[in-house]
Amino acid sequence: MLKPLGDRVILDQPEEQEETVGGIVLASNAQEKPQTANVVAVGDGRVLDNGDKVAPSVKVGDKVLFDKYAGTEVKYQDQTYLVLHEKDLVAVID
């Protein structure tokens, strides 16, 4: 499995489904990007200027809401993941 560095978080990539609006099929790049996913890996945390380390505020298994265009998609062992900084997470969904 991938291990994120620093304050990065790895999310599973939700399945994007083809949707129709009024009988028109939307191209995949015109569809709205999903903004929720599950955390599959968490880095060690952010290091402050004074050398102290701040622990991550999310854990593996959390369902999170993230900024719409945040992160980088990565393919690993035939699965797609989203790698982003913890600051790009908006909320944990209970």
CSV table of C-alpha atoms in Angstrom, one decimal:
chain,number,residue,atom,x,y,z
A,1,MET,CA,0.0,0.0,0.0
A,2,LEU,CA,1.1,3.6,-0.5
A,3,LYS,CA,2.3,5.5,2.5
A,4,PRO,CA,1.8,9.3,2.3
A,5,LEU,CA,4.5,11.6,3.5
A,6,GLY,CA,4.0,14.6,5.9
A,7,ASP,CA,0.5,16.0,6.1
A,8,ARG,CA,-0.8,14.1,3.0
A,9,VAL,CA,-3.8,11.9,3.0
A,10,ILE,CA,-4.8,9.2,0.5
A,11,LEU,CA,-8.4,8.7,-0.3
A,12,ASP,CA,-10.1,6.0,-2.3
A,13,GLN,CA,-11.5,7.2,-5.6
A,14,PRO,CA,-15.3,7.1,-5.7
A,15,GLU,CA,-16.8,5.6,-8.8
A,16,GLU,CA,-18.0,8.2,-11.2
A,17,GLN,CA,-21.3,7.2,-12.9
A,18,GLU,CA,-22.5,8.5,-16.2
A,19,GLU,CA,-25.6,10.6,-15.7
A,20,THR,CA,-28.1,12.0,-18.1
A,21,VAL,CA,-29.9,15.4,-17.8
A,22,GLY,CA,-33.0,15.7,-20.0
A,23,GLY,CA,-31.9,12.8,-22.1
A,24,ILE,CA,-28.4,14.2,-22.8
A,25,VAL,CA,-25.4,12.1,-21.7
A,26,LEU,CA,-22.8,14.3,-20.1
A,27,ALA,CA,-19.1,13.8,-21.0
A,28,SER,CA,-17.0,12.6,-18.0
A,29,ASN,CA,-15.1,15.9,-17.9
A,30,ALA,CA,-18.4,17.9,-17.7
A,31,GLN,CA,-19.7,15.9,-14.8
A,32,GLU,CA,-19.3,17.3,-11.3
A,33,LYS,CA,-16.4,15.7,-9.4
A,34,PRO,CA,-17.4,13.8,-6.3
A,35,GLN,CA,-16.3,15.5,-3.1
A,36,THR,CA,-16.5,12.7,-0.6
A,37,ALA,CA,-14.3,9.7,-0.1
A,38,ASN,CA,-12.9,7.3,2.5
A,39,VAL,CA,-9.4,7.8,4.0
A,40,VAL,CA,-7.2,4.8,3.2
A,41,ALA,CA,-3.9,6.1,4.5
A,42,VAL,CA,-2.6,9.0,6.5
A,43,GLY,CA,0.9,10.5,6.8
A,44,ASP,CA,2.8,11.2,10.0
A,45,GLY,CA,1.7,14.8,10.2
A,46,ARG,CA,2.9,18.3,9.5
A,47,VAL,CA,6.2,19.6,10.9
A,48,LEU,CA,6.1,23.2,12.2
A,49,ASP,CA,8.9,25.7,11.8
A,50,ASN,CA,10.1,25.0,15.4
A,51,GLY,CA,10.4,21.3,14.6
A,52,ASP,CA,7.3,20.2,16.5
A,53,LYS,CA,5.1,17.7,14.7
A,54,VAL,CA,1.3,18.2,14.5
A,55,ALA,CA,-0.6,14.8,14.4
A,56,PRO,CA,-3.2,14.4,11.6
A,57,SER,CA,-6.8,15.1,12.6
A,58,VAL,CA,-8.2,12.2,10.5
A,59,LYS,CA,-7.7,8.5,10.6
A,60,VAL,CA,-8.0,5.6,8.3
A,61,GLY,CA,-11.6,4.7,7.7
A,62,ASP,CA,-13.0,8.2,8.1
A,63,LYS,CA,-15.3,9.5,5.4
A,64,VAL,CA,-14.3,13.0,4.5
A,65,LEU,CA,-15.5,16.0,2.5
A,66,PHE,CA,-12.8,17.7,0.4
A,67,ASP,CA,-12.2,20.7,-1.8
A,68,LYS,CA,-13.6,20.2,-5.3
A,69,TYR,CA,-10.4,20.4,-7.3
A,70,ALA,CA,-7.9,19.3,-4.6
A,71,GLY,CA,-5.3,16.6,-4.8
A,72,THR,CA,-3.7,14.5,-7.4
A,73,GLU,CA,-5.1,11.3,-8.9
A,74,VAL,CA,-2.6,8.3,-8.6
A,75,LYS,CA,-3.0,4.8,-10.1
A,76,TYR,CA,-1.5,2.0,-8.0
A,77,GLN,CA,-2.1,-1.7,-8.6
A,78,ASP,CA,-5.1,-1.1,-10.9
A,79,GLN,CA,-6.8,1.2,-8.5
A,80,THR,CA,-7.1,5.0,-8.5
A,81,TYR,CA,-6.5,7.0,-5.4
A,82,LEU,CA,-6.6,10.7,-4.6
A,83,VAL,CA,-3.6,12.1,-2.7
A,84,LEU,CA,-4.1,15.5,-1.1
A,85,HIS,CA,-2.8,17.7,1.8
A,86,GLU,CA,-4.8,17.5,5.0
A,87,LYS,CA,-5.5,21.3,4.7
A,88,ASP,CA,-7.7,20.4,1.6
A,89,LEU,CA,-10.1,18.4,3.8
A,90,VAL,CA,-13.2,20.3,4.7
A,91,ALA,CA,-14.9,18.0,7.2
A,92,VAL,CA,-15.2,14.5,8.6
A,93,ILE,CA,-18.7,12.9,7.9
A,94,ASP,CA,-20.2,10.9,10.7
